[in-house]
PDB file of C-alpha atoms in Angstrom:
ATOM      1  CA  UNK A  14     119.700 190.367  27.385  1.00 55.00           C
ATOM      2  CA  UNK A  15     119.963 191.490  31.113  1.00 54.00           C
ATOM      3  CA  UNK A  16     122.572 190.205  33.688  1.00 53.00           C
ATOM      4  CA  UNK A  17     122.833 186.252  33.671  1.00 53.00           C
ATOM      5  CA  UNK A  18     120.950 185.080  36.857  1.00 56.00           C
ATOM      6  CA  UNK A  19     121.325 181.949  38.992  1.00 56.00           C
ATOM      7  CA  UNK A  20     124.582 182.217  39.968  1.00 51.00           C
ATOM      8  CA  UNK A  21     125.732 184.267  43.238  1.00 54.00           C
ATOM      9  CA  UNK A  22     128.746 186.579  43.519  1.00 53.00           C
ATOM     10  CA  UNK A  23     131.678 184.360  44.113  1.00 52.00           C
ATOM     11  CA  UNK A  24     130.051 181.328  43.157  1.00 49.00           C
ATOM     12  CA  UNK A  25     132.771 178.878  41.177  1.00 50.00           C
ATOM     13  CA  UNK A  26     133.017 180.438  37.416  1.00 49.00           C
ATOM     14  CA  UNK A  27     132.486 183.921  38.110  1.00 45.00           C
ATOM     15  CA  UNK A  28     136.594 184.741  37.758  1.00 48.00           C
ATOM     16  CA  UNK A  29     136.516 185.041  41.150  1.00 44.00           C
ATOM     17  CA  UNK A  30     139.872 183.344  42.844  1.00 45.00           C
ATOM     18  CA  UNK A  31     138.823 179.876  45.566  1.00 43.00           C
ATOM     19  CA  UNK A  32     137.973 180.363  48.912  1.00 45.00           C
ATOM     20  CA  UNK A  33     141.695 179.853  51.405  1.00 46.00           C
ATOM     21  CA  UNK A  34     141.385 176.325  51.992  1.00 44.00           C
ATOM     22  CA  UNK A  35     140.481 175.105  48.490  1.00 46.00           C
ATOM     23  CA  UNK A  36     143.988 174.942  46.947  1.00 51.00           C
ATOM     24  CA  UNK A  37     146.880 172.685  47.462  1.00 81.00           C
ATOM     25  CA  UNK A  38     149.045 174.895  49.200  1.00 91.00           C
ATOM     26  CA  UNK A  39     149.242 175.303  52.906  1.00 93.00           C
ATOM     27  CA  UNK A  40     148.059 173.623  55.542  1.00 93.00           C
ATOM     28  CA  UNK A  41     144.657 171.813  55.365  1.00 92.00           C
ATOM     29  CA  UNK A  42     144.468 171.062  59.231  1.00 89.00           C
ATOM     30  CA  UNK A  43     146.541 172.267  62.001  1.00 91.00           C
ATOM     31  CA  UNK A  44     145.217 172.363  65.470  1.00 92.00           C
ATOM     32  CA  UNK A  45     144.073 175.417  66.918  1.00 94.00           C
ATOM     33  CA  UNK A  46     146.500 175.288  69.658  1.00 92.00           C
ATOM     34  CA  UNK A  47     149.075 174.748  67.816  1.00 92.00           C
ATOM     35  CA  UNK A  48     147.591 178.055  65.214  1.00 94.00           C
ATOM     36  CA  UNK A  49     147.778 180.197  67.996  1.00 95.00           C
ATOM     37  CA  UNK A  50     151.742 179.745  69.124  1.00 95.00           C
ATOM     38  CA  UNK A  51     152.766 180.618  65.649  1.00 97.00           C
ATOM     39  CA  UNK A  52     153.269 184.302  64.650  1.00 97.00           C
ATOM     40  CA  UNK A  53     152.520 185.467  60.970  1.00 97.00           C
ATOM     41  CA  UNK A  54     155.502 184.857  59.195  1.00 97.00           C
ATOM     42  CA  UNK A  55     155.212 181.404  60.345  1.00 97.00           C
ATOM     43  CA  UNK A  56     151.513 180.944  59.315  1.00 96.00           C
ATOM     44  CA  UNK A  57     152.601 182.526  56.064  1.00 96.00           C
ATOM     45  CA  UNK A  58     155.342 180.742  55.599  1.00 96.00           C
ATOM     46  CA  UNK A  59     153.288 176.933  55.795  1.00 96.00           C
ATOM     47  CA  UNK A  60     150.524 178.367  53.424  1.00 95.00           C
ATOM     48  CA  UNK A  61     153.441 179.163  50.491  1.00 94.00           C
ATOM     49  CA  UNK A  62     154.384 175.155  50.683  1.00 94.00           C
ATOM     50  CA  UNK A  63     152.399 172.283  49.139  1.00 93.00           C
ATOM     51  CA  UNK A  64     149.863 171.274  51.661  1.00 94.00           C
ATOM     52  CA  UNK A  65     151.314 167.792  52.087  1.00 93.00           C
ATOM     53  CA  UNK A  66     154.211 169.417  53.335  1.00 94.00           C
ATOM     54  CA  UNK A  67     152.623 171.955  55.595  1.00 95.00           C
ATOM     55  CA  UNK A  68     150.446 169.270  57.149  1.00 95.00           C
ATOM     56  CA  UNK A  69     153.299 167.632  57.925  1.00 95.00           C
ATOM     57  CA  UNK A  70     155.246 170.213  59.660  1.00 96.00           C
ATOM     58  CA  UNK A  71     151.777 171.253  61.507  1.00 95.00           C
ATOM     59  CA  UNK A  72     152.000 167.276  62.591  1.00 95.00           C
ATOM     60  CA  UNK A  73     155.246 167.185  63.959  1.00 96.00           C
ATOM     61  CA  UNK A  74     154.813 170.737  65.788  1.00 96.00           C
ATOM     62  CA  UNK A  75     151.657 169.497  67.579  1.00 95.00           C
ATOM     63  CA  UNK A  76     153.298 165.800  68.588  1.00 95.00           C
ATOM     64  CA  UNK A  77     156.334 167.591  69.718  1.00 95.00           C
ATOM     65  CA  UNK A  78     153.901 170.031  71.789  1.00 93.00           C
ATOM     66  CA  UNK A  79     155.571 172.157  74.336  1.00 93.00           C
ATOM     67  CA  UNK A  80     158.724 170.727  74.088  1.00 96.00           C
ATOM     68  CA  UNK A  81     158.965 173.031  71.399  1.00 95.00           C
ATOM     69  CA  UNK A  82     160.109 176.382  73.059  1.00 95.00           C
ATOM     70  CA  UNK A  83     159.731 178.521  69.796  1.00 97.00           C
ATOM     71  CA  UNK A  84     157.128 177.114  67.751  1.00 97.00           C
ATOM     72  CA  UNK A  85     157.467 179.979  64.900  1.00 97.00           C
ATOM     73  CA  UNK A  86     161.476 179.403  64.611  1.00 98.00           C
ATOM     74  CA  UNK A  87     160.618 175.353  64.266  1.00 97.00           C
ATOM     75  CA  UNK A  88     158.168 176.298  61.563  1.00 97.00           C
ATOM     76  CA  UNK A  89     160.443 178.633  59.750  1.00 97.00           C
ATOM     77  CA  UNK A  90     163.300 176.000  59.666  1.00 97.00           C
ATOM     78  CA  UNK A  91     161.315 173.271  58.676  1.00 97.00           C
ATOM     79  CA  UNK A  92     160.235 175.179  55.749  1.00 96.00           C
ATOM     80  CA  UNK A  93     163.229 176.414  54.751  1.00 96.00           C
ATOM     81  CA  UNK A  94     164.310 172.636  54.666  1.00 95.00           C
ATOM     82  CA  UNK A  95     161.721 172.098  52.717  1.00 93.00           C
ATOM     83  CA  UNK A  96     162.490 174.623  50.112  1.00 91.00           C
ATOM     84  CA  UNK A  97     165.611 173.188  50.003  1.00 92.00           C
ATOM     85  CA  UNK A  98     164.659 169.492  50.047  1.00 87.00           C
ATOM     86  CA  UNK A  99     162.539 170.978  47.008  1.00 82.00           C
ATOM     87  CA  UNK A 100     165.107 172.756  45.003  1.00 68.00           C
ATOM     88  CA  UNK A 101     167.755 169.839  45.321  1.00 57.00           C
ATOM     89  CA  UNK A 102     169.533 168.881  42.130  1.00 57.00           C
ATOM     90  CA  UNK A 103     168.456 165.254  41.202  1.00 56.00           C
ATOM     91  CA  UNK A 104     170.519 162.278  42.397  1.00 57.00           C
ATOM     92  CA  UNK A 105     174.185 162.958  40.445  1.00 52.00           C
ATOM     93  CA  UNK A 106     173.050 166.379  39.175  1.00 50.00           C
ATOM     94  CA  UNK A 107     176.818 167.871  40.256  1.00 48.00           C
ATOM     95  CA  UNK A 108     175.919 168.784  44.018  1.00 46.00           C
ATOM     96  CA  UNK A 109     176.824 165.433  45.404  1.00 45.00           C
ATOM     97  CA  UNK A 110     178.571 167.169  48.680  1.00 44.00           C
ATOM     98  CA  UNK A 111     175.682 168.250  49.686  1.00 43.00           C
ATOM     99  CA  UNK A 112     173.845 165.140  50.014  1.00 44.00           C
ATOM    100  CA  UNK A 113     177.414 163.394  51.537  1.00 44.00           C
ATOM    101  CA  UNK A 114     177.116 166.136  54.760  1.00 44.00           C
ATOM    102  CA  UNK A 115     174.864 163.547  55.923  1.00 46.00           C
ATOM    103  CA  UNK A 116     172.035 166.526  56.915  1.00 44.00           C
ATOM    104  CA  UNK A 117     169.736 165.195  60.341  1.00 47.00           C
ATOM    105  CA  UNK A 118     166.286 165.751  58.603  1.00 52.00           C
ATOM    106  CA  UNK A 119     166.817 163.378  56.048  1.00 45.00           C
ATOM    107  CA  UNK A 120     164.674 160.477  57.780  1.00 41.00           C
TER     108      UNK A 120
END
């Protein structure tokens, strides 16, 4: 009984956590363009949401391009609407102003 061979350092099974990308949180494209407008906080900010979500936030930054003067403030809203979206009360769960404000993202 030596060390068990075959399997590299990091390979799956080994304890060791998956490679970024691998989960289902955060993006799982985003253009590179689009990557590079965003500051940290923003980047961070995608990769703590489900990456449904995330891609679709990345999607609507790049088809809004540079109409988008702040790309990191757009990112950091949309996620916060997210969050909230997220942590809603179900339909009738005693926070029924909320839903009658009539918010602008709800399409």
């Amino acid at each position: 009984g030596g060390l068990p061979l075959g399997r590299p350092p990091g390979a799956p099974g080994d304890g060791m956590p998956p490679p970024m990308g691998m989960g289902s949180m955060g993006p799982t494209r985003m253009n590179p363009d689009v990557r590079a407008r965003l500051d940290q906080g923003a980047i961070q900010a995608l990769g703590e949401l489900e990456s449904s979500e995330a891609d679709a936030i990345a999607m609507r930054l790049e088809q809004a391009g540079m109409a988008v003067r702040n790309p990191s403030a757009y990112v950091h809203r949309a996620v916060n609407n997210a969050r909230r979206r997220g942590a809603a009360p179900p339909a009738g769960g005693g926070m029924g102003a909320a839903a009658a404000t009539g918010s602008p993202d709800a399409n």
